Every structure is written in C-alpha cells, then in structure tokens.
Amino acid sequence: MGWIEDTVTSVKSIQLRQALHQTISIGLIVTSALMIWKGLMCITGSESPIVVVLSESMEPGFARGDILFLRMSKEPIRAGEIVVYNINGRDIPIVHRVIKVHERKDTGEVDVLTKGDNNEEDDIGLYAPGQRWLQRKHIIGRAVGFLPHVGWATIIMTEKPLIKYILLGGLGLLVITSKD
Amino acid sequence: MHSFGYRANALLTFAITILALMCAMASVSDNFNSPSPTSQVQVLNINWFQKKPDGDDEVSLTLNISANLESLFTWNTKQVFVFLAAEYETPKNALNQVSLWDGIIPSKEHSKYWIHTTNKYRFIDQGSNLRGKNFNLTLHWHVMPKTGKMFSDKIVMSGFRLPESYR
C-alpha cells in the first residue's frame, strides 16, 4: 500500500505549490491595480483621478455611467470649467460647471459658483446650509477627458451588490481553478 | 490551450484594445481642426441697475448675441457648450467672471445663431463696484467630444461700460 501514500503525498505537495503560486498571482493582480491607481494620483494631482458620472444633471454632455478623467493642477479655476467638488456632510462628489468666479487680489483665493448644465437652478441649494460659494479646498479636480458608458459596470455593482459578489466569486474561482 | 475560455478571453482583449485605439485616434484627430469662430455682442439696454439691501450691486441687461461656431464641429464633437461672461477687475478682486447667458449647441446646423435675451443668470458684484465700471464680454466655448479630450477657448470683446448712476 506504500505507493498510495506516495501518490497522496505527491498530490498534496503539488497542491501546496499550486496554492502558493495562485496566492502570488492574485497578490500581483491586486498590487498592480493599486500601483496604477496611485500612479495616476501622482500624475494627475487629484485624489480621485477617475470618476463615474452618477446623475443626469450634466445631460446631454455627460450621461449616467460615463467616465471622467480629472486633473488638479495649480492653474486658477475659471468659469466654464467642469469641476468635481465635495461638500461637508455629503459623501458623494458632484460634477458641475463653474458659472461665476471671484478671485481675490491679495490672497488669490477664489469664490466659485457652480451649476449643472441640465439643472434650472444654480448649486447654492446643494451646498452646506449658509454656504454661498465654493472655495478651492472643496474642489478635488477638473474634468479634462471623457469616455462614454464605461462606468456602467461600477454603477451596476454599487446598486446591485449581489452581482458584485457573483462576479468576484466567479473571478476568484477562475484564478483558483486555472492551471496556468 | 485552445479551450473556449482562452479563445473568448483572447477575442475580448483584442476587441477592447481595438476599441481603445479607435477612441484614442478619434480624440487625436481633433487636433487637426483649427477652428476660427466669430462672435458679436451688443448691450441693447440697461433694464435696471441698483444696490441690493445687502450692499452688492446688481444690474439687468438686454443683450444681442450673434456667433458662428460652425468651425468648432468635427466628427468627434458631441456638443458645444457656449456661454457669455462679464469679466472685470475690482479693487478687491483681481478677476470677476459672471456668466450672463449660456447654451448647448447640439449640432453644426445650430451653430450659427443669433439671440436676443436678458441675462439668464443674475449679474451681481461682490460689493458695490459696478457704477461706471468698464467690463469685457467674453464668449467662451467648451467642446465636448464623443470621446477623449475636451477643448475650450474664448473670444474677448472689450469696451463695455456700465452707467455712472443707479437707475
């Protein structure tokens, strides 16, 4: 019965080696994704270089599910630019167009008013209570480029978490079962 | 090696690569277009001009805006966002930009236009500096592509002046 034990140990050792191999390849995928994201952050200077449009407020320019590429350079903010901003007390950043700019002479600070192209009203109603202008600290980037529809996957996954788990599970299974 | 999964994967990767390449080429091709838009703006009337209770000046204008933006459109143009802003300097602010009117031009057929309008957004100063103020009216445009990089430029029209007294 010695040969059975031998086979078992040899199979076990193969599985261990394979498992290690797979852990490393999963680790590689995760770390390279992280490196790309952080690298983009360095190049663009924005804390979130890519955003997905979630609302219809910029129709027909940007629709739900479109992807925007952001940059945050030292250049001053000017009317007409599309900026992404965060308001205290809101977790989702907003993508709207600047319609008014007042730039201080002494400090160079700006007061900015924004509005969605598809909205009737300007954004004062969206700002924090009592807030009338956006300052530079609220703005996390300006949109420089655009790719249509690519962000739909993210929207579907955030709205239907089940699909996300199925997809992640399937991918994990694929990585584990693949012999390569 | 030749399983269904591998072939599907190879096909998908190839398709996405080609699509990405085509998007990039479409965006790059925009650089070969050198547009030469023209615009004219007249201030037809100062409807009213006052100091608001909180101390800021506000003025209402009637404008006549004509522009020819046909040359901005290429095959990769989804729309052109155009707006007219009053731009001026005050003792406190190095630059004030106040959008007075804007519009979305969906296609080349609509890009040669003429419009008679009062200001769509309120022309309010930060403070009380508008009496006798010289200002520029600048027509800005932002080209939104079907895919890729966004472009923008402007035409500055100077020599506008607000009245010396409220009315």
Short mmCIF file of C-alpha atoms in Angstrom, two decimals:
data_model
loop_
_atom_site.label_atom_id
_atom_site.label_comp_id
_atom_site.label_asym_id
_atom_site.label_seq_id
_atom_site.Cartn_x
_atom_site.Cartn_y
_atom_site.Cartn_z
CA MET A 1 0.00 0.00 0.00
CA GLY A 2 3.11 2.19 0.01
CA TRP A 3 2.51 3.55 -3.49
CA ILE A 4 -0.89 5.04 -2.43
CA GLU A 5 0.75 7.02 0.35
CA ASP A 6 3.41 8.17 -2.07
CA THR A 7 0.78 9.35 -4.51
CA VAL A 8 -1.13 11.15 -1.79
CA THR A 9 1.96 13.00 -0.59
CA SER A 10 2.96 13.90 -4.12
CA VAL A 11 -0.56 15.20 -4.89
CA LYS A 12 -0.55 17.15 -1.63
CA SER A 13 2.78 18.75 -2.42
CA ILE A 14 1.57 19.74 -5.88
CA GLN A 15 -1.49 21.38 -4.40
CA LEU A 16 0.55 23.28 -1.87
CA ARG A 17 2.88 24.56 -4.55
CA GLN A 18 -0.04 25.46 -6.77
CA ALA A 19 -1.85 27.22 -3.94
CA LEU A 20 1.22 29.31 -3.22
CA HIS A 21 1.57 30.12 -6.90
CA GLN A 22 -2.04 31.24 -7.07
CA THR A 23 -1.74 33.39 -3.94
CA ILE A 24 1.19 35.15 -5.53
CA SER A 25 -0.64 35.75 -8.81
CA ILE A 26 -3.70 37.13 -7.01
CA GLY A 27 -1.37 39.33 -4.96
CA LEU A 28 0.27 40.55 -8.17
CA ILE A 29 -3.06 41.50 -9.69
CA VAL A 30 -4.16 43.40 -6.58
CA THR A 31 -0.86 45.22 -6.13
CA SER A 32 -0.56 46.22 -9.79
CA ALA A 33 -4.11 47.62 -9.71
CA LEU A 34 -3.16 49.61 -6.60
CA MET A 35 0.06 50.80 -8.28
CA ILE A 36 -1.81 52.01 -11.36
CA TRP A 37 -4.33 53.91 -9.21
CA LYS A 38 -1.67 55.53 -7.01
CA GLY A 39 0.46 56.29 -10.06
CA LEU A 40 -2.49 58.06 -11.67
CA MET A 41 -2.96 60.04 -8.45
CA CYS A 42 0.64 61.24 -8.66
CA ILE A 43 0.45 62.17 -12.34
CA THR A 44 -2.90 63.98 -12.21
CA GLY A 45 -2.53 65.54 -8.76
CA SER A 46 -6.13 64.69 -7.97
CA GLU A 47 -7.12 62.44 -5.10
CA SER A 48 -9.56 60.61 -7.37
CA PRO A 49 -8.24 60.74 -10.97
CA ILE A 50 -11.23 58.92 -12.47
CA VAL A 51 -14.88 59.42 -11.54
CA VAL A 52 -18.08 57.87 -12.80
CA VAL A 53 -20.99 60.21 -13.53
CA LEU A 54 -23.91 59.20 -11.31
CA SER A 55 -26.56 61.82 -12.02
CA GLU A 56 -28.32 63.32 -15.02
CA SER A 57 -27.53 66.91 -14.05
CA MET A 58 -24.95 67.37 -16.83
CA GLU A 59 -27.06 65.89 -19.66
CA PRO A 60 -26.69 65.87 -22.62
CA GLY A 61 -22.94 66.32 -22.18
CA PHE A 62 -22.37 63.62 -19.60
CA ALA A 63 -24.81 60.79 -19.06
CA ARG A 64 -25.02 58.34 -16.19
CA GLY A 65 -22.24 55.78 -16.49
CA ASP A 66 -19.77 57.97 -18.39
CA ILE A 67 -16.22 58.18 -17.08
CA LEU A 68 -14.39 61.45 -16.49
CA PHE A 69 -10.65 61.92 -16.16
CA LEU A 70 -9.72 64.55 -13.60
CA ARG A 71 -6.69 66.73 -13.12
CA MET A 72 -5.85 69.06 -10.30
CA SER A 73 -3.16 71.49 -11.38
CA LYS A 74 -2.04 74.75 -9.78
CA GLU A 75 -3.75 76.75 -12.55
CA PRO A 76 -6.53 79.03 -11.34
CA ILE A 77 -10.12 77.93 -11.65
CA ARG A 78 -12.06 79.74 -14.36
CA ALA A 79 -15.69 80.00 -15.43
CA GLY A 80 -16.85 77.27 -17.79
CA GLU A 81 -14.63 74.53 -16.39
CA ILE A 82 -16.27 71.35 -15.18
CA VAL A 83 -15.14 70.67 -11.64
CA VAL A 84 -15.72 67.87 -9.17
CA TYR A 85 -16.33 69.07 -5.63
CA ASN A 86 -17.03 67.72 -2.18
CA ILE A 87 -19.38 69.39 0.27
CA ASN A 88 -19.00 68.82 4.01
CA GLY A 89 -21.70 66.41 5.09
CA ARG A 90 -22.16 64.80 1.67
CA ASP A 91 -20.32 61.61 0.78
CA ILE A 92 -20.80 61.69 -3.00
CA PRO A 93 -18.76 64.23 -5.01
CA ILE A 94 -20.64 66.37 -7.52
CA VAL A 95 -19.60 67.09 -11.14
CA HIS A 96 -20.84 70.52 -12.26
CA ARG A 97 -19.79 73.54 -14.30
CA VAL A 98 -18.38 76.77 -12.89
CA ILE A 99 -20.56 79.77 -13.82
CA LYS A 100 -19.17 82.50 -11.56
CA VAL A 101 -15.66 83.21 -10.31
CA HIS A 102 -14.44 85.94 -7.94
CA GLU A 103 -10.69 85.83 -7.36
CA ARG A 104 -9.09 87.88 -4.54
CA LYS A 105 -6.29 90.21 -5.43
CA ASP A 106 -4.23 89.80 -2.25
CA THR A 107 -4.53 86.09 -1.44
CA GLY A 108 -5.51 84.62 -4.80
CA GLU A 109 -8.35 82.72 -3.15
CA VAL A 110 -11.42 82.11 -5.26
CA ASP A 111 -15.14 82.11 -4.65
CA VAL A 112 -16.82 79.88 -7.20
CA LEU A 113 -20.44 79.19 -8.05
CA THR A 114 -21.38 76.04 -9.96
CA LYS A 115 -24.41 74.75 -11.82
CA GLY A 116 -25.36 71.55 -13.64
CA ASP A 117 -25.97 72.12 -17.35
CA ASN A 118 -29.26 70.26 -17.12
CA ASN A 119 -30.43 71.95 -13.89
CA GLU A 120 -32.65 75.01 -13.79
CA GLU A 121 -31.11 76.38 -10.61
CA ASP A 122 -27.53 77.00 -9.57
CA ASP A 123 -25.97 74.86 -6.86
CA ILE A 124 -26.45 77.09 -3.78
CA GLY A 125 -29.22 74.70 -2.74
CA LEU A 126 -26.75 71.78 -2.85
CA TYR A 127 -24.08 73.49 -0.74
CA ALA A 128 -23.96 73.22 3.04
CA PRO A 129 -26.56 75.38 4.83
CA GLY A 130 -25.45 79.02 4.76
CA GLN A 131 -22.68 78.34 2.23
CA ARG A 132 -22.85 80.59 -0.83
CA TRP A 133 -19.56 79.88 -2.60
CA LEU A 134 -17.16 77.01 -3.18
CA GLN A 135 -13.53 77.54 -2.28
CA ARG A 136 -10.52 75.76 -3.72
CA LYS A 137 -10.43 73.31 -0.80
CA HIS A 138 -13.80 71.89 -1.84
CA ILE A 139 -12.67 71.13 -5.37
CA ILE A 140 -10.95 67.79 -5.96
CA GLY A 141 -10.34 68.08 -9.69
CA ARG A 142 -11.38 69.42 -13.04
CA ALA A 143 -12.58 67.24 -15.88
CA VAL A 144 -10.17 67.08 -18.82
CA GLY A 145 -11.27 63.98 -20.70
CA PHE A 146 -14.23 61.79 -21.23
CA LEU A 147 -15.07 58.18 -22.09
CA PRO A 148 -18.71 57.20 -22.62
CA HIS A 149 -20.58 54.33 -20.94
CA VAL A 150 -17.51 52.59 -19.47
CA GLY A 151 -18.60 53.32 -15.91
CA TRP A 152 -21.83 51.35 -16.10
CA ALA A 153 -20.17 48.30 -14.54
CA THR A 154 -19.44 50.33 -11.38
CA ILE A 155 -22.98 51.68 -11.22
CA ILE A 156 -24.50 48.21 -11.57
CA MET A 157 -22.14 46.80 -8.95
CA THR A 158 -22.87 49.53 -6.40
CA GLU A 159 -26.62 49.32 -6.91
CA LYS A 160 -26.88 45.53 -7.06
CA PRO A 161 -24.30 44.15 -4.60
CA LEU A 162 -25.37 40.57 -5.41
CA ILE A 163 -23.94 40.90 -8.92
CA LYS A 164 -20.69 42.19 -7.44
CA TYR A 165 -20.37 39.12 -5.18
CA ILE A 166 -21.22 36.72 -8.01
CA LEU A 167 -18.65 38.41 -10.25
CA LEU A 168 -15.95 38.45 -7.56
CA GLY A 169 -16.69 34.83 -6.65
CA GLY A 170 -16.53 33.77 -10.30
CA LEU A 171 -13.24 35.58 -10.86
CA GLY A 172 -11.78 34.07 -7.69
CA LEU A 173 -12.88 30.60 -8.79
CA LEU A 174 -11.34 31.17 -12.21
CA VAL A 175 -8.00 32.16 -10.69
CA ILE A 176 -8.02 29.19 -8.30
CA THR A 177 -9.03 26.56 -10.86
CA SER A 178 -6.83 27.80 -13.69
CA LYS A 179 -3.79 25.58 -14.16
CA ASP A 180 -1.55 28.27 -15.54
CA MET B 1 -4.57 25.84 -24.70
CA HIS B 2 -7.43 26.02 -27.18
CA SER B 3 -10.32 25.88 -24.76
CA PHE B 4 -13.41 28.04 -25.15
CA GLY B 5 -12.35 30.21 -22.23
CA TYR B 6 -8.97 31.08 -23.73
CA ARG B 7 -10.43 31.92 -27.12
CA ALA B 8 -13.16 34.08 -25.58
CA ASN B 9 -10.55 35.87 -23.49
CA ALA B 10 -8.30 36.50 -26.49
CA LEU B 11 -11.20 37.82 -28.56
CA LEU B 12 -12.39 40.13 -25.78
CA THR B 13 -8.90 41.51 -25.16
CA PHE B 14 -8.41 42.14 -28.88
CA ALA B 15 -11.81 43.84 -29.22
CA ILE B 16 -11.18 46.13 -26.23
CA THR B 17 -7.70 47.02 -27.50
CA ILE B 18 -9.06 47.95 -30.94
CA LEU B 19 -11.89 49.99 -29.37
CA ALA B 20 -9.47 51.85 -27.10
CA LEU B 21 -7.18 52.54 -30.05
CA MET B 22 -10.08 53.89 -32.13
CA CYS B 23 -11.19 56.16 -29.26
CA ALA B 24 -7.65 57.48 -28.89
CA MET B 25 -7.37 58.09 -32.65
CA ALA B 26 -10.72 59.90 -32.73
CA SER B 27 -9.54 62.16 -29.89
CA VAL B 28 -6.16 62.82 -31.55
CA SER B 29 -7.85 63.67 -34.86
CA ASP B 30 -9.49 66.69 -33.16
CA ASN B 31 -6.07 68.34 -33.07
CA PHE B 32 -6.03 68.67 -36.85
CA ASN B 33 -9.02 71.00 -36.74
CA SER B 34 -8.09 74.66 -36.36
CA PRO B 35 -11.34 76.49 -35.67
CA SER B 36 -11.99 80.16 -36.37
CA PRO B 37 -15.28 81.10 -34.72
CA THR B 38 -16.64 84.63 -34.77
CA SER B 39 -18.96 86.49 -32.43
CA GLN B 40 -20.56 89.87 -31.88
CA VAL B 41 -22.37 91.12 -28.81
CA GLN B 42 -24.32 94.31 -28.22
CA VAL B 43 -25.74 95.60 -24.96
CA LEU B 44 -29.11 96.91 -26.12
CA ASN B 45 -30.42 98.19 -22.82
CA ILE B 46 -29.70 98.52 -19.10
CA ASN B 47 -33.07 97.36 -17.74
CA TRP B 48 -32.32 98.32 -14.18
CA PHE B 49 -29.30 98.96 -12.01
CA GLN B 50 -29.42 99.02 -8.23
CA LYS B 51 -27.74 98.30 -4.94
CA LYS B 52 -29.26 95.30 -3.21
CA PRO B 53 -30.19 95.57 0.50
CA ASP B 54 -27.07 93.55 1.42
CA GLY B 55 -24.84 96.11 -0.32
CA ASP B 56 -23.98 94.29 -3.55
CA ASP B 57 -24.59 95.93 -6.91
CA GLU B 58 -26.90 94.20 -9.35
CA VAL B 59 -27.65 95.06 -12.96
CA SER B 60 -30.02 93.66 -15.56
CA LEU B 61 -29.02 93.83 -19.23
CA THR B 62 -30.66 93.12 -22.54
CA LEU B 63 -28.16 91.53 -24.89
CA ASN B 64 -27.93 90.72 -28.55
CA ILE B 65 -25.54 87.83 -29.12
CA SER B 66 -24.62 86.51 -32.53
CA ALA B 67 -21.98 83.89 -33.21
CA ASN B 68 -20.78 81.50 -35.86
CA LEU B 69 -19.30 78.40 -34.25
CA GLU B 70 -19.57 76.07 -37.26
CA SER B 71 -15.82 75.52 -37.49
CA LEU B 72 -15.72 74.01 -33.99
CA PHE B 73 -17.59 70.90 -35.08
CA THR B 74 -15.70 67.79 -36.14
CA TRP B 75 -16.82 64.19 -36.46
CA ASN B 76 -15.85 63.62 -32.81
CA THR B 77 -17.93 66.52 -31.46
CA LYS B 78 -20.87 65.63 -29.28
CA GLN B 79 -21.88 69.15 -28.37
CA VAL B 80 -20.53 72.62 -27.77
CA PHE B 81 -21.30 74.42 -24.55
CA VAL B 82 -21.16 78.17 -25.10
CA PHE B 83 -21.53 80.97 -22.58
CA LEU B 84 -21.13 84.71 -22.36
CA ALA B 85 -19.43 86.05 -19.24
CA ALA B 86 -18.92 89.58 -17.98
CA GLU B 87 -15.31 89.91 -16.83
CA TYR B 88 -13.93 92.84 -14.85
CA GLU B 89 -11.50 93.80 -12.13
CA THR B 90 -12.39 95.45 -8.83
CA PRO B 91 -10.19 96.85 -6.03
CA LYS B 92 -10.76 93.67 -4.00
CA ASN B 93 -10.82 91.07 -6.76
CA ALA B 94 -8.22 90.53 -9.46
CA LEU B 95 -10.83 88.82 -11.62
CA ASN B 96 -14.59 88.58 -11.58
CA GLN B 97 -16.29 86.28 -14.07
CA VAL B 98 -20.06 86.35 -14.08
CA SER B 99 -21.86 84.12 -16.55
CA LEU B 100 -24.76 86.02 -18.11
CA TRP B 101 -26.08 83.58 -20.67
CA ASP B 102 -25.27 80.04 -21.76
CA GLY B 103 -26.50 77.48 -24.23
CA ILE B 104 -25.84 73.99 -25.53
CA ILE B 105 -25.30 73.61 -29.26
CA PRO B 106 -26.09 70.03 -30.21
CA SER B 107 -25.02 70.05 -33.87
CA LYS B 108 -23.38 72.02 -36.64
CA GLU B 109 -26.76 73.06 -38.06
CA HIS B 110 -27.48 75.04 -34.89
CA SER B 111 -24.05 76.57 -34.53
CA LYS B 112 -24.71 79.80 -36.44
CA TYR B 113 -27.14 81.66 -34.26
CA TRP B 114 -28.50 84.99 -33.20
CA ILE B 115 -30.21 85.56 -29.90
CA HIS B 116 -31.90 88.47 -28.18
CA THR B 117 -32.09 87.96 -24.42
CA THR B 118 -31.92 89.44 -20.95
CA ASN B 119 -29.23 87.98 -18.71
CA LYS B 120 -30.15 84.42 -17.71
CA TYR B 121 -28.07 84.49 -14.50
CA ARG B 122 -28.04 87.43 -12.11
CA PHE B 123 -25.26 89.92 -12.70
CA ILE B 124 -24.27 90.62 -9.08
CA ASP B 125 -20.94 92.04 -7.94
CA GLN B 126 -19.17 91.06 -4.72
CA GLY B 127 -19.52 94.52 -3.25
CA SER B 128 -20.55 97.84 -4.78
CA ASN B 129 -18.15 98.47 -7.64
CA LEU B 130 -20.30 98.38 -10.76
CA ARG B 131 -21.07 102.11 -11.26
CA GLY B 132 -19.10 103.38 -14.25
CA LYS B 133 -17.31 100.05 -14.48
CA ASN B 134 -15.59 99.05 -17.71
CA PHE B 135 -16.02 95.38 -18.44
CA ASN B 136 -15.33 92.76 -21.10
CA LEU B 137 -17.89 90.41 -22.51
CA THR B 138 -16.21 87.13 -23.29
CA LEU B 139 -17.73 84.35 -25.31
CA HIS B 140 -16.34 81.05 -24.04
CA TRP B 141 -16.88 77.68 -25.61
CA HIS B 142 -16.20 74.19 -24.34
CA VAL B 143 -16.20 71.43 -26.91
CA MET B 144 -17.40 68.12 -25.54
CA PRO B 145 -16.13 65.24 -27.67
CA LYS B 146 -17.88 61.95 -28.31
CA THR B 147 -14.80 60.54 -26.64
CA GLY B 148 -11.46 61.85 -25.45
CA LYS B 149 -10.05 65.23 -24.61
CA MET B 150 -12.21 68.31 -24.10
CA PHE B 151 -11.27 71.61 -25.74
CA SER B 152 -12.07 75.18 -24.80
CA ASP B 153 -11.30 78.68 -25.97
CA LYS B 154 -12.78 82.18 -25.95
CA ILE B 155 -13.29 85.47 -27.76
CA VAL B 156 -12.83 88.60 -25.64
CA MET B 157 -14.94 91.61 -26.61
CA SER B 158 -13.95 94.74 -24.71
CA GLY B 159 -15.19 98.31 -24.43
CA PHE B 160 -18.42 97.89 -22.49
CA ARG B 161 -19.26 100.31 -19.71
CA LEU B 162 -21.96 100.43 -17.06
CA PRO B 163 -23.73 103.74 -16.26
CA GLU B 164 -22.41 106.13 -13.59
CA SER B 165 -25.62 106.05 -11.54
CA TYR B 166 -28.26 103.54 -10.44
CA ARG B 167 -31.50 103.52 -12.38
#
